[in-house]
Short mmCIF file of C-alpha atoms in Angstrom, two decimals:
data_model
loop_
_atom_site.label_atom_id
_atom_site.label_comp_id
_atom_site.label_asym_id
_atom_site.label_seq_id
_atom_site.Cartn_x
_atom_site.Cartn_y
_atom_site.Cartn_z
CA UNK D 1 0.00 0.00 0.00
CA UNK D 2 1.17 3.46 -0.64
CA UNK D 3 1.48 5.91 1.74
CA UNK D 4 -2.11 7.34 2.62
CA UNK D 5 -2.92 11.19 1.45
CA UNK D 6 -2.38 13.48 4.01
CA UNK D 7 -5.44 15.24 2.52
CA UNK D 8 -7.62 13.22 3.75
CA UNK D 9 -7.85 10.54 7.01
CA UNK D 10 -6.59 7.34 6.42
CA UNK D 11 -9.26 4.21 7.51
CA UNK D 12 -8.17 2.91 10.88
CA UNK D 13 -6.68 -0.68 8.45
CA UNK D 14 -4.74 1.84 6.46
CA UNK D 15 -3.80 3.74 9.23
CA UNK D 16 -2.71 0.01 10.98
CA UNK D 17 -1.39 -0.71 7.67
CA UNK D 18 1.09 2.24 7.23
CA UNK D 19 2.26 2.39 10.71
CA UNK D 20 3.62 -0.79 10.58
CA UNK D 21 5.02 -0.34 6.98
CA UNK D 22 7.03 2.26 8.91
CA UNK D 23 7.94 0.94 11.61
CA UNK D 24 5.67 3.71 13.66
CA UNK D 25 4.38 0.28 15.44
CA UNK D 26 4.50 -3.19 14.83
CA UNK D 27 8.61 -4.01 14.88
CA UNK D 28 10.11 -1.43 15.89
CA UNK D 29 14.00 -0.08 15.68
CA UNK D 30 13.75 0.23 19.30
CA UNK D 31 16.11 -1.99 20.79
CA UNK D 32 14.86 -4.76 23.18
CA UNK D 33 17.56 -4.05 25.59
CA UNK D 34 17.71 -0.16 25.68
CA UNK D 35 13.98 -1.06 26.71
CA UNK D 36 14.82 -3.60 29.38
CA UNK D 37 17.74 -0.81 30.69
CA UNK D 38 15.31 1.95 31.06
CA UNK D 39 12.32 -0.22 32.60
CA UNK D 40 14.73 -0.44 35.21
CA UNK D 41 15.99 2.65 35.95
CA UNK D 42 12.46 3.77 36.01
CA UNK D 43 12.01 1.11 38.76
CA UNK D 44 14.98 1.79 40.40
CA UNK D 45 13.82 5.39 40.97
CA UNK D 46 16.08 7.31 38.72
CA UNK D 47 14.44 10.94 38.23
CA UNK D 48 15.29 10.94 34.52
CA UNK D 49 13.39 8.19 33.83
CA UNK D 50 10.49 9.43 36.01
CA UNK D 51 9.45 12.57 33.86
CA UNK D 52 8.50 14.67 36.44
CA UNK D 53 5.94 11.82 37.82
CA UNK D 54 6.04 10.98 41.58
CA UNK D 55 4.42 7.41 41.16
CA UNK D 56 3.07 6.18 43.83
CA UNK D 57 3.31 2.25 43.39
CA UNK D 58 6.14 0.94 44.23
CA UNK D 59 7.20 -0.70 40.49
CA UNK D 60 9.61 -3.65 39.85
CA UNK D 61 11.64 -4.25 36.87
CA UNK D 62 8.90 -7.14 36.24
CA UNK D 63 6.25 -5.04 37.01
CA UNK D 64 7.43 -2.42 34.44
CA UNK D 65 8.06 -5.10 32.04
CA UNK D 66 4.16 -6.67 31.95
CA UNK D 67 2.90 -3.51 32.03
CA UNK D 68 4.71 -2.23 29.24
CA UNK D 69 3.50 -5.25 27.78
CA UNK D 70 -0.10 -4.50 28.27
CA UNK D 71 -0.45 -0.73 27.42
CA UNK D 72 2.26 -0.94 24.80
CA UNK D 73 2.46 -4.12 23.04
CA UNK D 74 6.39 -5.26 24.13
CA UNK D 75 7.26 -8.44 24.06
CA UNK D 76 6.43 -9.98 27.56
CA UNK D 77 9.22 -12.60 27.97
CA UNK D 78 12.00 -11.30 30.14
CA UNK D 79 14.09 -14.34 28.81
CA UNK D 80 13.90 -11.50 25.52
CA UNK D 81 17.18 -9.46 26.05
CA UNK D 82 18.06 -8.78 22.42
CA UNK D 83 17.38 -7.79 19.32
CA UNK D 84 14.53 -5.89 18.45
CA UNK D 85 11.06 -5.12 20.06
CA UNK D 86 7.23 -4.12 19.22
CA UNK D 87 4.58 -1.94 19.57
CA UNK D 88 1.16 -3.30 19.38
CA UNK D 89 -0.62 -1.70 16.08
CA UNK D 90 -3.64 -1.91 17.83
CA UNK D 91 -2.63 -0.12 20.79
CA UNK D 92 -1.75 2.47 19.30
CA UNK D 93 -4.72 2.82 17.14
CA UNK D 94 -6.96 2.76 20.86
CA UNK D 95 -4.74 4.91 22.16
CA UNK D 96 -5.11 7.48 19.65
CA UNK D 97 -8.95 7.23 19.57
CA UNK D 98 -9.13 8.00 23.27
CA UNK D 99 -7.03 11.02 22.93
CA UNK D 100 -8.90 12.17 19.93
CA UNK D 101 -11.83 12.04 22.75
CA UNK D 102 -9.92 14.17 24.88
CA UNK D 103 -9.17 16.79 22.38
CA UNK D 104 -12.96 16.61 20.91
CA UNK D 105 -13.70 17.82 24.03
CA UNK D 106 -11.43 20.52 24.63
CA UNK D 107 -11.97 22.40 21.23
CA UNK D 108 -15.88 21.84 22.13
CA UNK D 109 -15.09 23.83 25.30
CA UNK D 110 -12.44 26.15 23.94
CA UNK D 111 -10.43 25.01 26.35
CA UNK D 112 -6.92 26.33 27.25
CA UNK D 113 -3.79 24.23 25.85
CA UNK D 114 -0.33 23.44 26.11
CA UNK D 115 1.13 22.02 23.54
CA UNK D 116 5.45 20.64 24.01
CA UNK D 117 7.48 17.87 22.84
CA UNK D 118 11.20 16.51 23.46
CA UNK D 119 11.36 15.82 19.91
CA UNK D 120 12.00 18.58 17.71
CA UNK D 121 13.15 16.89 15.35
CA UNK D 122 10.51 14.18 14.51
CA UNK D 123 7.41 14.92 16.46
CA UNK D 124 6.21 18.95 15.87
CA UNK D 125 4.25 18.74 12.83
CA UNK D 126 1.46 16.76 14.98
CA UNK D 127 1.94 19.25 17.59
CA UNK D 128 1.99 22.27 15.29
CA UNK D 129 -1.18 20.82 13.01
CA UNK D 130 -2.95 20.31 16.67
CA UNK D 131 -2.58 23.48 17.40
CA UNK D 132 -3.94 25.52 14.09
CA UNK D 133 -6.97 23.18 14.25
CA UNK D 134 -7.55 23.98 17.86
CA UNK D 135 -6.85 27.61 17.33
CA UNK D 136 -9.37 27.74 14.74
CA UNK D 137 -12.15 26.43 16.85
CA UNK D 138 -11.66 29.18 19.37
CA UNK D 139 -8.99 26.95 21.70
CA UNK D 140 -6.22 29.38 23.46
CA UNK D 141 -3.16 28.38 23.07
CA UNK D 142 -0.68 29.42 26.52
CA UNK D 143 2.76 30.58 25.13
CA UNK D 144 4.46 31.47 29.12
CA UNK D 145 7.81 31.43 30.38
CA UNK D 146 9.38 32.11 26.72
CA UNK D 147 12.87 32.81 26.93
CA UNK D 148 13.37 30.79 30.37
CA UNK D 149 16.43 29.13 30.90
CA UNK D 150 18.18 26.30 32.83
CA UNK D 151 21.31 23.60 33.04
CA UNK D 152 20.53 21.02 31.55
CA UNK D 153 22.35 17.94 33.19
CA UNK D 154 24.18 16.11 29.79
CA UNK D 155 26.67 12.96 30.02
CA UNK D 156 29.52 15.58 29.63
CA UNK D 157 28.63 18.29 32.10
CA UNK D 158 25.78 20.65 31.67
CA UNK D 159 24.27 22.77 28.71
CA UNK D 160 22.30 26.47 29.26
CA UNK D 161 19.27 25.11 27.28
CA UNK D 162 15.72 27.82 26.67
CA UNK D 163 12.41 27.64 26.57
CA UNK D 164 11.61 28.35 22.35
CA UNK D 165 7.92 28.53 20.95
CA UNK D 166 7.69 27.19 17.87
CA UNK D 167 4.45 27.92 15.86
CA UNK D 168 3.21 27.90 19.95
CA UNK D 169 5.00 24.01 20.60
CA UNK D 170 7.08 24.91 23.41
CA UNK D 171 10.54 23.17 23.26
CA UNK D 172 14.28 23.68 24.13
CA UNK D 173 16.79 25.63 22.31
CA UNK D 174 20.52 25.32 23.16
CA UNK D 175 22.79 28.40 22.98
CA UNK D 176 23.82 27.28 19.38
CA UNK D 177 20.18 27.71 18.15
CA UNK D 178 19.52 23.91 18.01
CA UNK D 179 16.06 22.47 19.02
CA UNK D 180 17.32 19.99 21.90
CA UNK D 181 15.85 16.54 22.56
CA UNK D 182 14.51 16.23 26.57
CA UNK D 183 13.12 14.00 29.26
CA UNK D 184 13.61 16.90 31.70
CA UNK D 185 10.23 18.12 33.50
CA UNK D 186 11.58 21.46 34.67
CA UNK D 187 10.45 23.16 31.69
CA UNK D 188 6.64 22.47 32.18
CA UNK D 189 7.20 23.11 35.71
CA UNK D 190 8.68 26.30 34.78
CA UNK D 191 5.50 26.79 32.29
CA UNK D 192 2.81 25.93 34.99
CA UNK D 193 4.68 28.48 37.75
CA UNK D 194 4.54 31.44 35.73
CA UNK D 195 0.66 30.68 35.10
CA UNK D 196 -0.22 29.99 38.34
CA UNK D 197 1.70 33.12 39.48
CA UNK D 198 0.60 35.87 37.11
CA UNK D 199 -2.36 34.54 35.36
CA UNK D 200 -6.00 32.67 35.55
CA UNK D 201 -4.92 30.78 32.49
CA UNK D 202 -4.47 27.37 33.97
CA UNK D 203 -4.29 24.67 31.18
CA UNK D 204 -7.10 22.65 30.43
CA UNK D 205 -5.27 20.20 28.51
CA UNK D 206 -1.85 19.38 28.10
CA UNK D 207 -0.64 17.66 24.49
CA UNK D 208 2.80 16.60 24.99
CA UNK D 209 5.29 13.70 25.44
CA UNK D 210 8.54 12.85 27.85
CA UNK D 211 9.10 15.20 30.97
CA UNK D 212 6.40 18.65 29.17
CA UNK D 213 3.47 15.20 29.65
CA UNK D 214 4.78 13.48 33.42
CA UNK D 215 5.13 17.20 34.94
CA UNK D 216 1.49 18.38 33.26
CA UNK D 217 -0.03 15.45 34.29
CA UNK D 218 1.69 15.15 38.21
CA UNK D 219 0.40 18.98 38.28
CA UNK D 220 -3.35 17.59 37.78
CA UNK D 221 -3.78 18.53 34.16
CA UNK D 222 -5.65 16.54 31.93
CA UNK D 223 -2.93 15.31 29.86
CA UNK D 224 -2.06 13.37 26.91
CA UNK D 225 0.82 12.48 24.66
CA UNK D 226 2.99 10.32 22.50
CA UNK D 227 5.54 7.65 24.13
CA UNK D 228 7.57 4.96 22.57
CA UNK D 229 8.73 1.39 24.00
CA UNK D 230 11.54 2.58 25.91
CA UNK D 231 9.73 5.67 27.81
CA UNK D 232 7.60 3.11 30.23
CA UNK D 233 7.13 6.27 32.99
CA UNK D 234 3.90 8.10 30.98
CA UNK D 235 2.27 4.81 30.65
CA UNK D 236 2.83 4.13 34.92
CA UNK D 237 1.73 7.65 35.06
CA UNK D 238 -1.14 6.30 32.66
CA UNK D 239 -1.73 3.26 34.99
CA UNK D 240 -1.83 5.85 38.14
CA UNK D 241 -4.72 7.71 36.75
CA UNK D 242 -2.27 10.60 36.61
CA UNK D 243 -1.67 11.20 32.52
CA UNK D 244 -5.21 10.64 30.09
CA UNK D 245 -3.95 8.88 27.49
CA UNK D 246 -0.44 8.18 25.89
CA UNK D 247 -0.38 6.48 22.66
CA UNK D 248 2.59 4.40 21.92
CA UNK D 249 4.85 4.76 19.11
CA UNK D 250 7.95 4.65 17.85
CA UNK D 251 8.93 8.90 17.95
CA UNK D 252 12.15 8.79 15.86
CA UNK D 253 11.10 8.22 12.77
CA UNK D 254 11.39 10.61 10.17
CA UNK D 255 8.22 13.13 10.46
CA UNK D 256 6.76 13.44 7.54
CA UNK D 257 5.78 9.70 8.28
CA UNK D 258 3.52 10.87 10.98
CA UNK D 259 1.31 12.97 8.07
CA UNK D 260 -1.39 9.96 8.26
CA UNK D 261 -1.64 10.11 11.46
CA UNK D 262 -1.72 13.78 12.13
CA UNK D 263 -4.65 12.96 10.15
CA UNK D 264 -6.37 10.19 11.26
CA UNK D 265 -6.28 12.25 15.17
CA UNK D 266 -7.38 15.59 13.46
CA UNK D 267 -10.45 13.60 11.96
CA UNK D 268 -11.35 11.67 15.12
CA UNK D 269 -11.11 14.80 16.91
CA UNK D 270 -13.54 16.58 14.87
CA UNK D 271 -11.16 18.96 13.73
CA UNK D 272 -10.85 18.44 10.16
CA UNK D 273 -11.01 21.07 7.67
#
């Protein structure tokens, strides 16, 4: 099958179709253990792989791993240390209808929205086309804290990173004008203090993934967002009751990949053209 029009919404089997043609879901390039390592860091407690989320159940490594299983599709076995690993079509396809729910209801309201990723580089075009749609039906979009800076903690030391607004996607810029990958949560954080202190323009609905999602959705903000195999702390936080939805995918592949599903969402959302 070719790849669907991104003028119209692909079917849900097309959509299924094409996502696994790309390795969106199905097998992923994901590997199985860079999956396993972070499943247990995030049990272990380690605050990067928490995403601003204080979780309140005590997790395992095995109880990371069969949940991860459920909500996302990975391979169950933990005798399955290598190679490659999967994301359940399916589950993705669920997962994106009950966001689309989530967003129906927030352009219905006009709600107030964040919208942020940690991956400029694949991910923004969903974000950005989100965002004219819901801007159109009379959503506000909250820009704060632009300009807001912090270190960053890297492998090598630490990095002055800011808080950019692209087409009104919040995301990180480093000092060389490069759009920065993040799990950090102190960004959000940084987003939701400036509201709450000079503004009644508390976010109805965060759409976002990594730390932007865990710290919108430990603040009490309906959230929802995008996760792949090896980022098991939105889908705890899912578990928890504390993030609405996350839909699982793989988020590095190239983006113009994600066009059909930009448009499948903006069609279950009611926010076609």
């Amino acid at each position: 099958m070719n790849t669907p029009s991104p003028s119209r919404a692909p079917s849900r089997a097309e959509l299924r179709e094409h996502l696994v043609r790309t390795m969106i879901a199905g097998e992923v390039a994901t590997p199985r253990q860079n999956n396993l390592l972070h499943y247990r860091r995030m049990a272990a407690g380690n605050p990067y792989y928490l995403f601003g989320l204080d979780l309140k159940r005590q997790w395992s490594e095995a109880d990371v791993l069969a949940m991860m299983a459920e909500r996302c599709g990975v391979s169950p076995d933990p005798r399955h240390v290598y190679g490659d690993d999967t994301i359940d079509p399916d589950r993705t396809l669920d997962a994106l209808e009950a966001m689309a729910e989530r967003i129906r209801h927030a352009a219905d309201s006009r709600a107030r929205v964040v919208l942020a990723t940690g991956h400029p580089q694949a991910l923004p075009p969903i974000y950005q086309a989100l965002g004219r749609a819901l801007r159109a039906r009379g959503c506000r979009l909250l820009t704060p804290a632009e300009g807001w800076w912090y270190e960053a903690e890297l492998a090598y030391g630490t990095e002055v990173r800011r808080l950019r607004y692209v087409e009104d996607v919040a995301m990180l810029q480093s000092e060389d004008g490069r759009m920065q990958h993040t799990h950090d949560p102190q960004p959000m954080e940084a987003i939701l203090a400036e509201l709450a202190a000079e503004s009644d323009d508390w976010p109805d609905l965060a759409i976002a993934d990594h730390g932007w999602a865990g710290a919108a959705g430990e603040a009490g903000i309906v959230t929802v967002g995008f996760a792949d195999c090896n980022d098991p702390a939105l889908f705890a936080g899912e578990a928890e009751g504390k993030v609405a939805a996350v839909v699982p995918l793989d988020d590095g592949v190239p983006a113009h990949q994600y066009a059909p599903l930009t448009a499948y969402l903006l069609e279950l959302s009611g926010l076609s053209a």
